[in-house]
CSV table of C-alpha atoms in Angstrom, one decimal:
chain,number,residue,atom,x,y,z
P,1,UNK,CA,-64.6,42.5,21.4
P,2,UNK,CA,-63.7,41.5,24.9
P,3,UNK,CA,-60.6,39.5,26.0
P,4,UNK,CA,-60.1,36.4,23.9
P,5,UNK,CA,-62.8,37.5,21.4
P,6,UNK,CA,-62.2,37.8,17.7
P,7,UNK,CA,-64.0,39.4,14.8
P,8,UNK,CA,-64.3,37.4,11.5
P,9,UNK,CA,-65.3,38.8,8.2
P,10,UNK,CA,-65.6,37.4,4.7
P,11,UNK,CA,-67.2,39.0,1.6
P,12,UNK,CA,-67.7,37.9,-2.0
P,13,UNK,CA,-68.3,40.0,-5.1
P,14,UNK,CA,-70.2,38.4,-8.0
P,15,UNK,CA,-70.9,39.7,-11.5
P,16,UNK,CA,-73.0,37.7,-13.9
P,17,UNK,CA,-73.9,38.5,-17.5
P,18,UNK,CA,-76.4,36.9,-19.9
P,19,UNK,CA,-77.9,34.9,-17.1
P,20,UNK,CA,-80.8,37.2,-16.1
P,21,UNK,CA,-82.3,40.1,-18.1
P,22,UNK,CA,-79.2,42.3,-17.5
P,23,UNK,CA,-75.8,42.2,-15.9
P,24,UNK,CA,-76.1,41.6,-12.2
P,25,UNK,CA,-73.5,42.7,-9.7
P,26,UNK,CA,-73.7,41.5,-6.1
P,27,UNK,CA,-71.6,42.1,-3.0
P,28,UNK,CA,-72.4,39.4,-0.4
P,29,UNK,CA,-71.6,39.3,3.3
P,30,UNK,CA,-70.6,35.7,3.7
P,31,UNK,CA,-69.4,36.1,7.3
P,32,UNK,CA,-69.4,39.0,9.7
P,33,UNK,CA,-69.4,38.0,13.4
P,34,UNK,CA,-67.9,38.2,16.8
P,35,UNK,CA,-66.5,34.9,18.2
P,36,UNK,CA,-66.2,34.8,22.0
P,37,UNK,CA,-64.9,31.8,24.1
P,38,UNK,CA,-66.6,31.2,27.4
P,39,UNK,CA,-65.3,28.2,29.4
P,40,UNK,CA,-66.3,25.1,27.5
P,41,UNK,CA,-68.4,27.1,25.0
P,42,UNK,CA,-67.9,29.2,21.9
P,43,UNK,CA,-70.4,32.0,21.3
P,44,UNK,CA,-70.8,33.4,17.8
P,45,UNK,CA,-73.0,36.4,17.1
P,46,UNK,CA,-73.5,37.8,13.6
P,47,UNK,CA,-73.9,36.7,10.0
P,48,UNK,CA,-72.7,33.1,9.5
P,49,UNK,CA,-73.5,29.7,8.1
P,50,UNK,CA,-74.1,26.4,10.0
P,51,UNK,CA,-73.7,23.0,8.4
P,52,UNK,CA,-75.5,20.0,9.9
P,53,UNK,CA,-74.7,16.4,9.0
P,54,UNK,CA,-72.2,14.9,6.7
P,55,UNK,CA,-74.2,14.3,3.5
P,56,UNK,CA,-72.3,15.1,0.4
P,57,UNK,CA,-74.3,17.6,-1.7
P,58,UNK,CA,-77.6,16.2,-0.5
P,59,UNK,CA,-80.0,17.9,2.0
P,60,UNK,CA,-81.2,15.7,4.8
P,61,UNK,CA,-80.7,17.4,8.2
P,62,UNK,CA,-78.9,20.4,6.8
P,63,UNK,CA,-82.0,22.7,6.8
P,64,UNK,CA,-80.9,25.8,8.7
P,65,UNK,CA,-80.2,27.9,5.7
P,66,UNK,CA,-82.2,28.8,2.5
P,67,UNK,CA,-80.3,28.0,-0.7
P,68,UNK,CA,-79.0,29.9,-3.7
P,69,UNK,CA,-81.0,28.0,-6.4
P,70,UNK,CA,-79.2,29.9,-9.2
P,71,UNK,CA,-76.6,27.2,-8.4
P,72,UNK,CA,-77.2,23.6,-9.4
P,73,UNK,CA,-78.9,20.9,-7.3
P,74,UNK,CA,-75.5,19.2,-6.7
P,75,UNK,CA,-73.4,22.4,-6.6
P,76,UNK,CA,-70.9,23.0,-3.9
P,77,UNK,CA,-72.9,23.5,-0.7
P,78,UNK,CA,-70.5,26.1,0.6
P,79,UNK,CA,-71.7,28.3,-2.3
P,80,UNK,CA,-75.4,27.3,-2.0
P,81,UNK,CA,-76.1,28.1,1.6
P,82,UNK,CA,-77.3,31.7,2.1
P,83,UNK,CA,-75.8,33.2,5.3
P,84,UNK,CA,-78.1,34.3,8.2
P,85,UNK,CA,-77.7,36.6,11.1
P,86,UNK,CA,-77.9,34.5,14.3
P,87,UNK,CA,-76.8,33.8,17.8
P,88,UNK,CA,-74.8,30.5,17.9
P,89,UNK,CA,-73.8,28.8,21.2
P,90,UNK,CA,-71.5,25.8,20.7
P,91,UNK,CA,-70.5,23.9,23.9
P,92,UNK,CA,-68.3,20.7,24.4
P,93,UNK,CA,-68.6,18.4,27.4
P,94,UNK,CA,-66.0,15.5,27.2
P,95,UNK,CA,-67.3,13.4,24.3
P,96,UNK,CA,-70.6,15.3,24.0
P,97,UNK,CA,-71.6,18.6,22.4
P,98,UNK,CA,-74.5,21.0,22.5
P,99,UNK,CA,-75.3,23.7,19.9
P,100,UNK,CA,-78.1,26.2,20.3
P,101,UNK,CA,-79.2,28.6,17.5
P,102,UNK,CA,-81.4,31.6,17.8
P,103,UNK,CA,-82.0,33.1,14.3
P,104,UNK,CA,-83.8,36.4,14.1
P,105,UNK,CA,-83.2,36.8,10.3
P,106,UNK,CA,-85.4,35.1,7.7
P,107,UNK,CA,-84.4,34.7,4.1
P,108,UNK,CA,-85.9,32.8,1.2
P,109,UNK,CA,-84.3,30.8,-1.6
P,110,UNK,CA,-82.6,32.9,-4.2
P,111,UNK,CA,-83.9,32.0,-7.7
P,112,UNK,CA,-83.1,33.1,-11.2
P,113,UNK,CA,-85.1,36.1,-12.4
P,114,UNK,CA,-88.5,35.1,-13.8
P,115,UNK,CA,-87.7,37.2,-16.9
P,116,UNK,CA,-84.2,35.7,-17.4
P,117,UNK,CA,-82.9,33.0,-19.8
P,118,UNK,CA,-82.8,30.4,-17.0
P,119,UNK,CA,-86.0,31.1,-15.2
P,120,UNK,CA,-87.9,28.2,-13.7
P,121,UNK,CA,-91.7,28.7,-13.6
P,122,UNK,CA,-93.1,29.1,-10.0
P,123,UNK,CA,-96.6,28.7,-8.7
P,124,UNK,CA,-97.2,32.4,-8.7
P,125,UNK,CA,-96.2,32.6,-12.4
P,126,UNK,CA,-98.8,30.0,-13.3
P,127,UNK,CA,-101.5,32.1,-11.6
P,128,UNK,CA,-100.3,35.2,-13.4
P,129,UNK,CA,-100.4,33.4,-16.7
P,130,UNK,CA,-104.1,32.8,-16.4
P,131,UNK,CA,-104.9,36.2,-15.0
P,132,UNK,CA,-105.6,35.1,-11.4
P,133,UNK,CA,-104.8,37.9,-8.9
P,134,UNK,CA,-102.5,37.1,-6.1
P,135,UNK,CA,-102.3,39.0,-2.8
P,136,UNK,CA,-99.0,39.1,-0.8
P,137,UNK,CA,-98.8,38.4,2.9
P,138,UNK,CA,-96.2,39.9,5.3
P,139,UNK,CA,-92.8,38.4,5.6
P,140,UNK,CA,-91.2,37.5,9.0
P,141,UNK,CA,-89.5,40.3,10.8
P,142,UNK,CA,-86.3,40.2,12.9
P,143,UNK,CA,-88.1,42.8,15.1
P,144,UNK,CA,-90.8,40.3,16.1
P,145,UNK,CA,-89.6,37.5,18.5
P,146,UNK,CA,-92.5,35.3,17.4
P,147,UNK,CA,-91.0,35.3,13.8
P,148,UNK,CA,-87.6,34.0,14.9
P,149,UNK,CA,-86.3,30.5,14.0
P,150,UNK,CA,-84.6,28.1,16.4
P,151,UNK,CA,-82.3,25.1,16.2
P,152,UNK,CA,-80.6,22.7,18.5
P,153,UNK,CA,-78.0,19.9,18.0
P,154,UNK,CA,-76.8,17.3,20.5
P,155,UNK,CA,-73.8,15.2,19.5
P,156,UNK,CA,-72.0,12.4,21.4
P,157,UNK,CA,-69.8,9.3,21.1
P,158,UNK,CA,-70.4,5.8,22.4
P,159,UNK,CA,-67.1,4.0,21.9
P,160,UNK,CA,-66.4,4.4,18.1
P,161,UNK,CA,-70.0,5.3,17.4
P,162,UNK,CA,-70.5,9.0,16.7
P,163,UNK,CA,-74.1,10.3,16.7
P,164,UNK,CA,-76.0,13.6,16.6
P,165,UNK,CA,-79.6,14.6,17.2
P,166,UNK,CA,-81.1,17.7,15.5
P,167,UNK,CA,-84.2,19.9,15.9
P,168,UNK,CA,-85.2,22.9,13.9
P,169,UNK,CA,-88.2,25.2,13.9
P,170,UNK,CA,-88.2,27.8,11.1
P,171,UNK,CA,-89.8,28.9,7.8
P,172,UNK,CA,-90.3,27.3,4.5
P,173,UNK,CA,-87.5,28.5,2.2
P,174,UNK,CA,-90.0,29.6,-0.4
P,175,UNK,CA,-93.2,31.6,0.0
P,176,UNK,CA,-96.3,29.4,-0.4
P,177,UNK,CA,-99.3,29.9,-2.6
P,178,UNK,CA,-102.5,29.1,-0.8
P,179,UNK,CA,-106.2,29.3,-1.8
P,180,UNK,CA,-108.1,31.3,0.8
P,181,UNK,CA,-111.6,30.5,2.0
P,182,UNK,CA,-113.2,33.1,-0.3
P,183,UNK,CA,-111.5,31.5,-3.4
P,184,UNK,CA,-108.7,34.1,-3.7
P,185,UNK,CA,-105.0,33.2,-3.7
P,186,UNK,CA,-102.3,34.6,-1.5
P,187,UNK,CA,-98.5,34.3,-1.4
P,188,UNK,CA,-97.1,34.2,2.1
P,189,UNK,CA,-94.4,32.5,4.2
P,190,UNK,CA,-95.3,29.3,6.2
P,191,UNK,CA,-93.8,27.6,9.2
P,192,UNK,CA,-92.1,24.2,9.1
P,193,UNK,CA,-90.1,22.0,11.5
P,194,UNK,CA,-87.6,19.2,11.4
P,195,UNK,CA,-86.2,16.5,13.8
P,196,UNK,CA,-83.4,14.3,12.6
P,197,UNK,CA,-80.4,12.2,13.5
P,198,UNK,CA,-77.0,11.2,12.1
P,199,UNK,CA,-74.3,8.6,12.8
P,200,UNK,CA,-70.9,7.5,11.7
P,201,UNK,CA,-68.9,4.4,12.5
P,202,UNK,CA,-65.3,3.7,11.3
P,203,UNK,CA,-64.2,0.2,10.4
P,204,UNK,CA,-60.6,0.2,9.2
P,205,UNK,CA,-60.4,2.2,6.0
P,206,UNK,CA,-64.2,2.3,5.8
P,207,UNK,CA,-66.6,4.7,7.5
P,208,UNK,CA,-70.3,3.9,7.6
P,209,UNK,CA,-72.6,6.8,8.1
P,210,UNK,CA,-76.2,7.7,7.8
P,211,UNK,CA,-78.8,10.5,8.3
P,212,UNK,CA,-82.6,10.5,8.8
P,213,UNK,CA,-85.0,13.4,9.1
P,214,UNK,CA,-88.7,14.0,9.5
P,215,UNK,CA,-89.9,17.4,8.3
P,216,UNK,CA,-93.4,18.5,9.3
P,217,UNK,CA,-95.7,20.8,7.3
P,218,UNK,CA,-93.6,20.7,4.1
P,219,UNK,CA,-95.3,22.4,1.2
P,220,UNK,CA,-95.5,21.0,-2.3
P,221,UNK,CA,-97.8,21.4,-5.3
P,222,UNK,CA,-99.5,18.1,-6.4
P,223,UNK,CA,-100.4,17.3,-10.0
P,224,UNK,CA,-104.1,16.5,-9.3
P,225,UNK,CA,-105.5,20.0,-8.7
P,226,UNK,CA,-106.8,20.7,-12.2
P,227,UNK,CA,-103.7,22.6,-13.3
P,228,UNK,CA,-104.0,25.2,-10.5
P,229,UNK,CA,-101.0,25.5,-8.2
P,230,UNK,CA,-102.7,24.8,-4.9
P,231,UNK,CA,-100.3,24.0,-2.0
P,232,UNK,CA,-100.6,20.8,0.0
P,233,UNK,CA,-98.9,20.2,3.3
P,234,UNK,CA,-97.1,16.9,3.9
P,235,UNK,CA,-94.8,15.1,6.2
P,236,UNK,CA,-91.5,14.4,4.4
P,237,UNK,CA,-89.3,11.5,5.6
P,238,UNK,CA,-85.8,11.4,4.3
P,239,UNK,CA,-83.0,8.9,4.8
P,240,UNK,CA,-79.4,8.7,3.6
P,241,UNK,CA,-77.0,5.7,3.9
P,242,UNK,CA,-73.3,6.0,2.9
P,243,UNK,CA,-70.0,4.2,2.9
P,244,UNK,CA,-66.7,6.1,2.6
P,245,UNK,CA,-63.3,4.5,1.8
P,246,UNK,CA,-60.4,6.6,3.1
P,247,UNK,CA,-56.9,5.5,2.3
P,248,UNK,CA,-54.6,8.4,1.4
P,249,UNK,CA,-54.3,9.7,-1.3
P,250,UNK,CA,-57.7,8.2,-2.2
P,251,UNK,CA,-61.2,9.0,-1.0
P,252,UNK,CA,-64.2,7.1,-2.4
P,253,UNK,CA,-67.8,7.5,-1.3
P,254,UNK,CA,-71.1,6.2,-2.3
P,255,UNK,CA,-74.5,7.3,-1.0
P,256,UNK,CA,-78.1,6.2,-1.2
P,257,UNK,CA,-80.8,8.9,-0.6
P,258,UNK,CA,-84.5,8.4,-0.4
P,259,UNK,CA,-87.3,10.9,0.4
P,260,UNK,CA,-91.0,10.6,0.6
P,261,UNK,CA,-93.7,13.2,1.2
P,262,UNK,CA,-97.0,11.9,2.6
P,263,UNK,CA,-100.0,14.2,2.5
P,264,UNK,CA,-101.3,15.2,5.8
P,265,UNK,CA,-104.9,15.5,4.6
P,266,UNK,CA,-105.3,11.9,3.6
P,267,UNK,CA,-102.0,10.0,4.2
P,268,UNK,CA,-101.4,9.3,0.5
P,269,UNK,CA,-98.0,9.4,-1.1
P,270,UNK,CA,-97.3,12.8,-2.7
P,271,UNK,CA,-93.7,12.7,-3.8
P,272,UNK,CA,-91.0,10.0,-4.0
P,273,UNK,CA,-87.3,10.6,-4.8
P,274,UNK,CA,-84.4,8.1,-4.7
P,275,UNK,CA,-80.8,9.0,-5.7
P,276,UNK,CA,-77.5,7.1,-5.8
P,277,UNK,CA,-74.2,9.1,-5.8
P,278,UNK,CA,-70.6,8.3,-6.0
P,279,UNK,CA,-67.6,10.5,-5.3
P,280,UNK,CA,-63.9,9.9,-6.0
P,281,UNK,CA,-61.1,12.2,-5.0
P,282,UNK,CA,-57.3,11.8,-5.2
P,283,UNK,CA,-54.6,14.2,-3.9
P,284,UNK,CA,-51.2,14.6,-5.4
P,285,UNK,CA,-48.1,16.9,-5.3
P,286,UNK,CA,-47.9,16.8,-1.5
P,287,UNK,CA,-51.7,17.4,-1.3
P,288,UNK,CA,-51.5,20.7,-3.3
P,289,UNK,CA,-53.4,19.1,-6.2
P,290,UNK,CA,-56.8,17.4,-5.7
P,291,UNK,CA,-58.7,15.7,-8.5
P,292,UNK,CA,-62.4,15.0,-8.0
P,293,UNK,CA,-65.3,13.2,-9.7
P,294,UNK,CA,-68.9,13.2,-8.6
P,295,UNK,CA,-71.9,11.5,-10.2
P,296,UNK,CA,-75.5,11.2,-9.2
P,297,UNK,CA,-78.3,9.1,-10.8
P,298,UNK,CA,-82.0,9.2,-10.0
P,299,UNK,CA,-83.2,5.7,-9.3
P,300,UNK,CA,-86.8,6.3,-10.1
P,301,UNK,CA,-86.2,8.6,-13.1
P,302,UNK,CA,-83.9,9.3,-16.0
P,303,UNK,CA,-82.0,12.2,-14.4
P,304,UNK,CA,-78.2,12.1,-13.9
P,305,UNK,CA,-75.5,14.5,-13.0
P,306,UNK,CA,-71.7,14.5,-13.5
P,307,UNK,CA,-69.0,16.8,-12.2
P,308,UNK,CA,-65.2,16.7,-12.7
P,309,UNK,CA,-63.0,19.1,-10.7
P,310,UNK,CA,-59.4,19.9,-10.3
P,311,UNK,CA,-58.1,22.1,-7.4
P,312,UNK,CA,-54.5,23.4,-7.2
P,313,UNK,CA,-53.0,25.3,-4.3
P,314,UNK,CA,-50.6,27.7,-5.9
P,315,UNK,CA,-49.3,29.0,-2.6
P,316,UNK,CA,-50.7,29.5,0.9
P,317,UNK,CA,-52.8,32.4,-0.4
P,318,UNK,CA,-53.9,31.5,-3.9
P,319,UNK,CA,-56.1,28.6,-5.0
P,320,UNK,CA,-57.1,27.7,-8.5
P,321,UNK,CA,-60.2,25.5,-9.2
P,322,UNK,CA,-61.4,24.2,-12.6
P,323,UNK,CA,-64.9,22.5,-12.8
P,324,UNK,CA,-66.9,20.9,-15.5
P,325,UNK,CA,-70.6,19.9,-14.7
P,326,UNK,CA,-73.3,18.3,-16.8
P,327,UNK,CA,-76.9,17.3,-16.2
P,328,UNK,CA,-79.3,15.3,-18.3
P,329,UNK,CA,-82.7,13.8,-17.8
P,330,UNK,CA,-86.0,15.7,-17.2
P,331,UNK,CA,-87.3,18.9,-15.8
P,332,UNK,CA,-88.1,18.8,-12.1
P,333,UNK,CA,-85.9,15.8,-11.4
P,334,UNK,CA,-82.6,16.5,-9.9
P,335,UNK,CA,-82.1,19.4,-12.3
P,336,UNK,CA,-84.0,22.4,-13.6
P,337,UNK,CA,-84.0,21.6,-17.3
P,338,UNK,CA,-83.8,18.5,-19.6
P,339,UNK,CA,-80.1,19.3,-20.1
P,340,UNK,CA,-77.6,21.7,-18.5
P,341,UNK,CA,-73.8,22.1,-18.7
P,342,UNK,CA,-71.5,24.5,-17.0
P,343,UNK,CA,-67.7,25.1,-17.0
P,344,UNK,CA,-66.1,27.2,-14.3
P,345,UNK,CA,-62.6,28.6,-13.5
P,346,UNK,CA,-62.2,30.0,-10.0
P,347,UNK,CA,-59.2,31.8,-8.5
P,348,UNK,CA,-59.4,32.5,-4.8
P,349,UNK,CA,-57.1,34.6,-2.6
P,350,UNK,CA,-57.0,34.2,1.2
P,351,UNK,CA,-55.3,36.5,3.7
């Protein structure tokens, strides 16, 4: 790297057993990039992750990355985002900021094996079950500029009012099953776009914040197609309103999230989701110990999620995290099954 530039690298090794059909070992490049300052800008080139918005474990404007769906709906988003190779220019101008993303690499959501214990049926599996052949289209290539994705964020401040505007043009994070004109079915990637905004306003110990997004050409599979998984395009409108209470050592937050998908073909409502969440965190032992509680309830369904977490900083290098998570409700709500539970012990070393 040139003068003032640095190289950052972060890797993770994962081994799972009795989750899919066999033991799975994976070495993941979480971060591998060059960071170069240039006047009021910071240029990052390489494998990295970009987080948009401040929503807690809910996706509104944070659409840059595909997700690891072997994790839970409300799992830690630092683990869920799949890193991408990209060019990231981040500039600051007084109280304003501009971020530009050029993303040659395309990845899709990581899902449990279709043959494993925790498989979730996909549209292509439904076709295979009834003997319907499925052709496969070509995936986007980093070697073709027309296949690249792009993103932009403008942020600013008006008095105590912080705001940000977002735009993204990329690919659906799952390949899409479509019925072709000759009656055959194909599985191929499809384009999608998003425009959104976020804000936050402090008022004493309270912070009021919100996010809104419009996603165009979102694909979902309606229930009125005679049992055949035929994709339908829709415009999805999502909004999140939240209030945070911050008074050390306490942090309390509640969020309301709503999303609706309106079919592009006839303007009818295709999907409606509403969720309330509450999070409570308390620090102790000179901020070395953090206790956390997170709960989510689907307002128009029976699904609910609960997480309890303890995090302890043993020393500047070692971190211990214990987590208990539980989901109940229905399949296809805010969880994959009617009931799930998970217990985790994590030990992290940083150097």
